[in-house]
Short mmCIF file of C-alpha atoms in Angstrom, two decimals:
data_model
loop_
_atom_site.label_atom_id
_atom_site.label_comp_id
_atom_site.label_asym_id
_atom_site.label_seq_id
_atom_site.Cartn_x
_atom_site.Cartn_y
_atom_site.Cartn_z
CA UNK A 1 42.28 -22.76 -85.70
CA UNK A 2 40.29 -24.89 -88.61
CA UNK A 3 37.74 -27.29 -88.62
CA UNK A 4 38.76 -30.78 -90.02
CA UNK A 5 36.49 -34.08 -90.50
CA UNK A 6 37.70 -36.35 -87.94
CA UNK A 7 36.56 -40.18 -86.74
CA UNK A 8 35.27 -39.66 -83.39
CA UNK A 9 34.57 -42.60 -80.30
CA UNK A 10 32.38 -40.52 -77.12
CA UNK A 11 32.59 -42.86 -74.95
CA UNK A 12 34.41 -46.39 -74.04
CA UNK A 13 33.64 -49.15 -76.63
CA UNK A 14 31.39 -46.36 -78.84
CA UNK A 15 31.11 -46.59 -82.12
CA UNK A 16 33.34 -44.75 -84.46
CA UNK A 17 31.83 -41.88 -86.49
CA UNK A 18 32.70 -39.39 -88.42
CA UNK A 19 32.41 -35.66 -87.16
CA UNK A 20 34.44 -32.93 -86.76
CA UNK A 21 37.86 -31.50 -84.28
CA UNK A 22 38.38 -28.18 -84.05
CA UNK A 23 42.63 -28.09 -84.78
CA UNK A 24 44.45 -25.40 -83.16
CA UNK A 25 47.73 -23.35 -84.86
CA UNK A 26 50.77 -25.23 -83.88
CA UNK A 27 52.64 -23.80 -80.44
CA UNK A 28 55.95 -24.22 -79.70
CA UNK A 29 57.80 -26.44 -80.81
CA UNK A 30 54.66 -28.23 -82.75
CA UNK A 31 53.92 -28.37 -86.35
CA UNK A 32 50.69 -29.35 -87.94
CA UNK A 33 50.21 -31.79 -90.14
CA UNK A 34 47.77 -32.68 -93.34
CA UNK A 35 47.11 -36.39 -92.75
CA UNK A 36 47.15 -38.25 -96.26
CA UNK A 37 47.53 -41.51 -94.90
CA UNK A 38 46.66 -43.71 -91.50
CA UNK A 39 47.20 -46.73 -90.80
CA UNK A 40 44.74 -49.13 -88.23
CA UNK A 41 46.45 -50.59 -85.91
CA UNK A 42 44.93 -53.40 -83.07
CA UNK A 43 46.39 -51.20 -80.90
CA UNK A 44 43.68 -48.58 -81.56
CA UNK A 45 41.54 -51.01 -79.37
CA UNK A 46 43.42 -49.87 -75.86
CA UNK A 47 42.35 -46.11 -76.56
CA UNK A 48 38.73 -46.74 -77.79
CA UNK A 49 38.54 -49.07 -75.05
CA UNK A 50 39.59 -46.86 -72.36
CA UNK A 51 42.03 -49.43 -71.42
CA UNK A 52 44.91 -47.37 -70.68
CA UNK A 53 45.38 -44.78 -68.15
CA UNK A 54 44.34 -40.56 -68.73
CA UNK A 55 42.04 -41.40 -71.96
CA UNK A 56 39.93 -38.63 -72.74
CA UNK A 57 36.48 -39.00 -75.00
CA UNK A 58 36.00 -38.29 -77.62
CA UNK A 59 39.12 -40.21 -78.57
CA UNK A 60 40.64 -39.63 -82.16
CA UNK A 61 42.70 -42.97 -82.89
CA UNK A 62 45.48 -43.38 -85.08
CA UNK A 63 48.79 -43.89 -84.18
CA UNK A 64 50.27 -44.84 -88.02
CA UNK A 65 50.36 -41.44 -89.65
CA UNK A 66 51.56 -40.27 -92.63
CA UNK A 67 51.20 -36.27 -94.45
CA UNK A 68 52.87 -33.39 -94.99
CA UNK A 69 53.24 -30.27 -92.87
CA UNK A 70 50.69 -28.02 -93.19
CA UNK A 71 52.09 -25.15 -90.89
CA UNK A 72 54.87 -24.38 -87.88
CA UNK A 73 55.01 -23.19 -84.86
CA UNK A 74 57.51 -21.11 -83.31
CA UNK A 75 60.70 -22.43 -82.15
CA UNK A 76 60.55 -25.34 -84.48
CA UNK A 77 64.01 -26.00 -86.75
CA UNK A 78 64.70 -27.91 -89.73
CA UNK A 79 61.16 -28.54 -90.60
CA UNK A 80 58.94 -26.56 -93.31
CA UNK A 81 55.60 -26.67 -94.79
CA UNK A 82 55.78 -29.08 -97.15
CA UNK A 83 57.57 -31.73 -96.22
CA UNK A 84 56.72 -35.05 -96.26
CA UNK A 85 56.81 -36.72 -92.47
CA UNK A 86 55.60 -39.95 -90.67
CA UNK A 87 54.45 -40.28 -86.70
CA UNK A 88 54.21 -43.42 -84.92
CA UNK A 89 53.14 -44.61 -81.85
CA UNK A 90 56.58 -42.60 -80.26
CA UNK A 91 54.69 -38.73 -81.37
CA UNK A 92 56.64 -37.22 -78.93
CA UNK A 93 58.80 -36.92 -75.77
CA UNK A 94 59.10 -34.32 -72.55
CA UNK A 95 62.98 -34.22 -72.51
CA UNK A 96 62.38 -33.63 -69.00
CA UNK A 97 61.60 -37.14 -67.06
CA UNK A 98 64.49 -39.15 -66.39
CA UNK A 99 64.60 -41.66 -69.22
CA UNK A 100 64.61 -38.68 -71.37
CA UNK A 101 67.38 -37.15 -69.61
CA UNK A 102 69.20 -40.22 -70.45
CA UNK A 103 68.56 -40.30 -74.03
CA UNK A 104 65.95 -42.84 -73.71
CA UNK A 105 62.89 -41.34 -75.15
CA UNK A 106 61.30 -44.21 -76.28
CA UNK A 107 60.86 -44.61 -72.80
CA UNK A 108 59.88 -41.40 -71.67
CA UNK A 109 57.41 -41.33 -68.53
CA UNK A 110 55.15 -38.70 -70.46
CA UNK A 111 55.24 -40.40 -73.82
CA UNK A 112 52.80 -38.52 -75.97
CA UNK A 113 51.18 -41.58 -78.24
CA UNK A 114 48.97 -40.11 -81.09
CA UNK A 115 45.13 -41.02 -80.28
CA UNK A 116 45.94 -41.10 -76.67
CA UNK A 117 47.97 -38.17 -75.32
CA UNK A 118 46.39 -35.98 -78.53
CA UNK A 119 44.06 -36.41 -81.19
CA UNK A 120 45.32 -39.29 -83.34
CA UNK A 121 45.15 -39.52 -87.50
CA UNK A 122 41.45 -40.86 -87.65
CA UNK A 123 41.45 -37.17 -89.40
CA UNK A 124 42.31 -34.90 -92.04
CA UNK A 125 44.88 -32.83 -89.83
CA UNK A 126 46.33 -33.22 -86.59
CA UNK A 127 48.82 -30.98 -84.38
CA UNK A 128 52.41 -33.06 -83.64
CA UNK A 129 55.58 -32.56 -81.56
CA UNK A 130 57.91 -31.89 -83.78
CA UNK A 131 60.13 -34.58 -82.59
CA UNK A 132 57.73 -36.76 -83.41
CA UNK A 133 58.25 -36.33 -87.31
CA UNK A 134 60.29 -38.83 -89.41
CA UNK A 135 61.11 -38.44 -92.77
CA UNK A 136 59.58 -39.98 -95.53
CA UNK A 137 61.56 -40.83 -98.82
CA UNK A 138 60.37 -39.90 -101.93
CA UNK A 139 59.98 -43.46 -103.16
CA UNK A 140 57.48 -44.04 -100.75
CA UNK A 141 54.09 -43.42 -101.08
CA UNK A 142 51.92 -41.98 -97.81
CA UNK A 143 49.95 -45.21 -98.03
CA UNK A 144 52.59 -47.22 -97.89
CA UNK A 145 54.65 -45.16 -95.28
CA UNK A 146 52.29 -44.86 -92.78
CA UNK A 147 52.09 -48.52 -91.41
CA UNK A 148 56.22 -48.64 -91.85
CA UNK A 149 55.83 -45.88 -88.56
CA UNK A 150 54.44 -48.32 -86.13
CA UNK A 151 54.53 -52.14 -87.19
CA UNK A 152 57.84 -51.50 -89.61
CA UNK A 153 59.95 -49.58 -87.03
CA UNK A 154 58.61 -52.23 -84.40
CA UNK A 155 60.02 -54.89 -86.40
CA UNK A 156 63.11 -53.57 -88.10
CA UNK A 157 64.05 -52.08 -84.38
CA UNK A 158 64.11 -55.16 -82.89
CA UNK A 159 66.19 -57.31 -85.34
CA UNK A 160 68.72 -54.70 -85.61
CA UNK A 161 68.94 -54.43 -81.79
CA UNK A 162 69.62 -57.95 -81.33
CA UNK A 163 72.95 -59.83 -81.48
CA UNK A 164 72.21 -61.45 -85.20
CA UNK A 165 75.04 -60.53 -88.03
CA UNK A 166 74.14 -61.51 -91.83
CA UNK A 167 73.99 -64.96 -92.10
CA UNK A 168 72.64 -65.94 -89.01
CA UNK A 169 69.37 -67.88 -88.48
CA UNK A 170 66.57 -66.06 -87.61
CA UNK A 171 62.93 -66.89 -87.30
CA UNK A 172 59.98 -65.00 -87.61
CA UNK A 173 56.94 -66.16 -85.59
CA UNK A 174 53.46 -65.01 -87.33
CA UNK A 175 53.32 -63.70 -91.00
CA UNK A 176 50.13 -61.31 -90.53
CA UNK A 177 50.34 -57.23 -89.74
CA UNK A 178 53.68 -57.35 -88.67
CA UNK A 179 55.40 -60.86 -89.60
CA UNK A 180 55.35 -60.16 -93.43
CA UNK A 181 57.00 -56.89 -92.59
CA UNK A 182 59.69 -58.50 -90.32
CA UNK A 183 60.26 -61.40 -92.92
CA UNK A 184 61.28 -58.62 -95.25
CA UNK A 185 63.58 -56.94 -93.46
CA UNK A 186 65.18 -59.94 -92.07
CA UNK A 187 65.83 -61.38 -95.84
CA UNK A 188 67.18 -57.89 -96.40
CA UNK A 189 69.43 -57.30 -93.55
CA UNK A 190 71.02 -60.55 -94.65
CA UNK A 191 69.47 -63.26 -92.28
CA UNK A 192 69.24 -66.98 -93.13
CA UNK A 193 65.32 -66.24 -92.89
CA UNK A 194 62.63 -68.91 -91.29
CA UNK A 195 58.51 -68.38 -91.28
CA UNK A 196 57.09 -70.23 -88.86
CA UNK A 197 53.14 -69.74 -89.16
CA UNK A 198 50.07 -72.30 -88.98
CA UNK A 199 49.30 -73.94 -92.50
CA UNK A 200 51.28 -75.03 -95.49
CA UNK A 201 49.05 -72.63 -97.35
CA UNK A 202 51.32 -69.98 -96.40
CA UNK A 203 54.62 -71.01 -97.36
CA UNK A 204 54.68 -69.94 -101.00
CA UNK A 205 53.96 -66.15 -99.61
CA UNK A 206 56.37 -66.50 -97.09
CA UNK A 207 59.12 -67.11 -99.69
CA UNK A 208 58.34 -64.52 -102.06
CA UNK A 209 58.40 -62.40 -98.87
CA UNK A 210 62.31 -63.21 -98.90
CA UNK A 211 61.87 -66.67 -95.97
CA UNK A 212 64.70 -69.59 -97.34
CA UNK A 213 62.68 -72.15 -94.83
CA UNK A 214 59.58 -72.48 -93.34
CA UNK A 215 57.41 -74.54 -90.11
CA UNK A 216 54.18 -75.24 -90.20
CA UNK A 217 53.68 -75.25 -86.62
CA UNK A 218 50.60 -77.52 -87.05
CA UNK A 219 52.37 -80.02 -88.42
CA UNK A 220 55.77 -80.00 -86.93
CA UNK A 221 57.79 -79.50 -84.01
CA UNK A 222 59.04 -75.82 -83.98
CA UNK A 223 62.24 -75.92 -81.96
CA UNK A 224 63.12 -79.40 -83.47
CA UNK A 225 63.02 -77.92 -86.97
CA UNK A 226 64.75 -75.00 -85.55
CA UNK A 227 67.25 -77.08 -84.12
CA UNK A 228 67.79 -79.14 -87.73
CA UNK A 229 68.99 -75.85 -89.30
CA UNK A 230 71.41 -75.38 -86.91
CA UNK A 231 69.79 -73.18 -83.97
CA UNK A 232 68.46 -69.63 -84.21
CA UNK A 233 70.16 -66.70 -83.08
CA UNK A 234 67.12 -64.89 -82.84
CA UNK A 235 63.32 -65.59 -82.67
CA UNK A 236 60.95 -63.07 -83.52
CA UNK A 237 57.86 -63.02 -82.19
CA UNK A 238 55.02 -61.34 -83.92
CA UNK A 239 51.79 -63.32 -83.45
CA UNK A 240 50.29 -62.62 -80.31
CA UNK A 241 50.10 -66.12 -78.54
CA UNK A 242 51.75 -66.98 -75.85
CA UNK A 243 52.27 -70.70 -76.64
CA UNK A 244 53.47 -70.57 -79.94
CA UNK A 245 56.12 -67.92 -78.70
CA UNK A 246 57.36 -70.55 -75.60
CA UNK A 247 57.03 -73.11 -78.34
CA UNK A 248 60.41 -71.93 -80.15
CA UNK A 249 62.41 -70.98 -77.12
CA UNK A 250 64.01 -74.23 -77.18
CA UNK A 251 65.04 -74.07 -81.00
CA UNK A 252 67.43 -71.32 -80.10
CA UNK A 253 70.99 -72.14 -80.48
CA UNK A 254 73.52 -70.70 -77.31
CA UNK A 255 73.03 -67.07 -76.41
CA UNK A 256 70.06 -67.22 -78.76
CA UNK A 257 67.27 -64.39 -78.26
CA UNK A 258 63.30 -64.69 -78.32
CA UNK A 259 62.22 -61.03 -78.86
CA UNK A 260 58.70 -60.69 -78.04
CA UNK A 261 56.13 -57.88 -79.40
CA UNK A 262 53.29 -60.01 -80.49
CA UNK A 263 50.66 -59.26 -77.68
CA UNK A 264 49.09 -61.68 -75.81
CA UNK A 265 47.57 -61.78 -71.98
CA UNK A 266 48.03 -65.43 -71.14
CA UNK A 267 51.13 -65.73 -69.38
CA UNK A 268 54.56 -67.49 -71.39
CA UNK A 269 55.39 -71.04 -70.01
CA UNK A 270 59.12 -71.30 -69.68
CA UNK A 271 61.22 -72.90 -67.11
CA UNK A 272 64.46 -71.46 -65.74
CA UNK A 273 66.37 -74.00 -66.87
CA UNK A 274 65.78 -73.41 -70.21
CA UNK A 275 67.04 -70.27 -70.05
CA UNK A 276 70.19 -70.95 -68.37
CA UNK A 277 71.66 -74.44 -69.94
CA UNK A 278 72.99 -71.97 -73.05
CA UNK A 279 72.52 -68.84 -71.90
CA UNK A 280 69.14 -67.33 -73.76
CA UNK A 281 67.15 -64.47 -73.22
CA UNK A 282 63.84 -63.36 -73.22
CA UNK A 283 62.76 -59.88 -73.78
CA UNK A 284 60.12 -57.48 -75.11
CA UNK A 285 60.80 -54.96 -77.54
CA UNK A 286 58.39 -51.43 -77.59
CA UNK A 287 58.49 -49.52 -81.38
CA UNK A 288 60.73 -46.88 -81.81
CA UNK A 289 61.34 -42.79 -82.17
CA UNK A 290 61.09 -40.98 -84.86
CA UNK A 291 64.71 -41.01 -86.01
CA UNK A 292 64.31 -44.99 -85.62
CA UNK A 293 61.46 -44.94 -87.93
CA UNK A 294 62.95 -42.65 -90.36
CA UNK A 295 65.70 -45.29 -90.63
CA UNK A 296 63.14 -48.04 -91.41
CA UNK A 297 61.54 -46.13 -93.49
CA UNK A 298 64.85 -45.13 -95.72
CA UNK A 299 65.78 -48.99 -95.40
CA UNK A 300 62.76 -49.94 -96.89
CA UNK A 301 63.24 -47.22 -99.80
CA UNK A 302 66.37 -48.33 -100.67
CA UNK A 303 65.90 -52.29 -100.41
CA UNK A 304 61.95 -52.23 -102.10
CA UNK A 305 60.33 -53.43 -98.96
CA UNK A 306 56.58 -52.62 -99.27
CA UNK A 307 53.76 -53.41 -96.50
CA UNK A 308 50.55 -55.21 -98.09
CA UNK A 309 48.17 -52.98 -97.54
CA UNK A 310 44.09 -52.43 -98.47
CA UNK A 311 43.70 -48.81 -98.84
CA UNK A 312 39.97 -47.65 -96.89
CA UNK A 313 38.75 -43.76 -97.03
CA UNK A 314 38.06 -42.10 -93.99
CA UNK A 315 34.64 -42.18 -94.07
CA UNK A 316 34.61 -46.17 -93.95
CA UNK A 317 36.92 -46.13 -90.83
CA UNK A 318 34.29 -48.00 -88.63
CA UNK A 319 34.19 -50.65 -90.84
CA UNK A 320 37.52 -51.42 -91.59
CA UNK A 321 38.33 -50.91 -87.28
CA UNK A 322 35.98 -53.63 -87.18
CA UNK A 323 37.46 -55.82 -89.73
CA UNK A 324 41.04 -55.13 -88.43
CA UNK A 325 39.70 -55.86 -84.80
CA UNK A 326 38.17 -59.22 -85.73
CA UNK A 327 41.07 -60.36 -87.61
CA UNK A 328 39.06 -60.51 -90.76
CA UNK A 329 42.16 -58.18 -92.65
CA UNK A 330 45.06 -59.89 -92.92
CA UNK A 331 47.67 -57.40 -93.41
CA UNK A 332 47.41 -53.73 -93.04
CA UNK A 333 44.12 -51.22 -93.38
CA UNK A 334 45.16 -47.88 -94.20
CA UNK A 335 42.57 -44.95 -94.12
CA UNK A 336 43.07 -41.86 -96.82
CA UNK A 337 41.83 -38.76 -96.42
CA UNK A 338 41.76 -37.96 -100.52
CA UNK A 339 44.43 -35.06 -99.27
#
């Protein structure tokens, strides 16, 4: 057992402050881990917020972590102290519930997400499954691996589960948190790479992000200029808003996909037909398990894709919640620990 600084919430809504969590020695099959890096995430919100089922207070958020193992527990194999690891929002599964028993543990009916089903990385150590644990190259820095564990592996997972092969169209709605990630792997993985985002004042970024074409989606009509290029196989979503992801469903080409993990309440308005005429499809996409984001994290080693990120210590971690909350950071806020 230690003591560790830790960002603490007591009760739903509170503010974040710094205190103190008492970690315990990793059990079975657990390791613990020194957190160098975490990333803050709008997801953070649902746990602070008490807006998801079983939260208990004082929450710990932080579901983007990055650090090195600190110590194992027993029954734990190819893992040492030392080694450099990730954990996303997937930190674990039982093996036991029935997705699990299918191989499905991204799925798992007991998922054990960091900040909600255990203290999260709002700290300077935390106590992990050990499937949980991804790899991180050596190219990569904590900082810059530690939002590649939730918003990378969300968006490199869902292009590489779709039906787009190298050369195909593909758009990316939204170039904030996630969308500059996704434009970067797209360009990489070979797509014929659109931005579509509000504002011509982001279309010089969105080419030296790797984009060949770009809407402005206050200016133009997005499944028109979709349709001028030939059709998209694939439309990724990323901005949470509802209308601007129905917007583009009719700018896919036949069998075209909209993948949807930009969040937004407000229901989608599409018809049936529009589905149906040429065969597209609709679906949501969650993140990813550890061996998905030690993939994205080796494909973004080996292909130089970086996240933008503003680097925040620990002890500021109200502030920059705040800022990531009201939208006032554009990118990524990662907290550092000074580990």
């Amino acid at each position: 057992m230690r003591t560790v600084r830790s960002v603490l919430v007591d009760s739903p809504a509170g503010d974040l402050r710094i205190g103190s969590r008492e970690v315990a020695d990793p059990g079975h099959a657990e390791v613990r881990v020194t957190v160098e890096a975490c990333g803050v995430c709008h997801t953070d919100s649902q746990f602070v917020n008490d807006q998801l089922p079983g939260i208990v207070f004082p929450v710990t958020p932080g579901h983007e972590i990055a650090g090195r193992i600190e110590s194992v527990g027993p029954g734990v194999v190819n893992w040492q102290v030392g080694d450099r690891v990730a954990v996303g929002w997937s930190g674990g599964h039982c093996t036991h519930c029935n997705p699990c028993r299918r191989g499905d543990f991204v799925h798992c009916e007991n998922a054990q997400v960091p900040g909600w089903a255990y203290p999260g990385g709002y700290a300077e150590s935390i106590v992990v499954p050990a499937n949980a644990l991804a790899r991180i190259p050596a190219t990569l820095s904590a900082v810059e691996a530690a939002p590649l564990a939730c918003a990378g592996v969300t968006v490199f997972n869902g292009l590489r589960r779709t039906g787009a092969r190298p050369g195909d169209l593909v758009a990316v709605i939204g170039l904030g948190g996630l969308g500059h990630l996704a434009v970067q792997f797209a360009a990489r993985m070979g797509f014929d790479t659109v931005v579509v985002a509000r504002g011509q004042e982001k279309e010089k970024l969105a080419a030296d992000l790797g984009s060949r074409h770009y809407i402005d989606s206050t200016r133009e009509d997005v499944s028109a200029e979709l349709l001028k290029l030939g059709g998209a196989r694939v439309v990724l979503a990323t901005a949470g808003n509802s209308d601007a992801m129905a917007a583009a469903l009719d700018g896919l080409g036949p069998h075209g996909e909209l993948i949807v993990i930009g969040i937004d309440a407000a229901p989608m308005k599409i018809t049936p037909l529009q589905l149906i005429l040429q065969s597209k499809t609709v679906h949501g996409h969650p993140s990813g398990v550890a061996m998905d984001t030690e993939d994205t994290l080796a494909f973004a080693a080996m292909t130089g894709i970086r996240p933008i990120v503003e680097e925040v210590p620990l002890e500021q971690a109200s502030e920059a919640y705040r800022r990531m909350m009201d939208n006032q950071a554009r990118f990524r806020i990662v907290l550092t620990t000074g580990a």
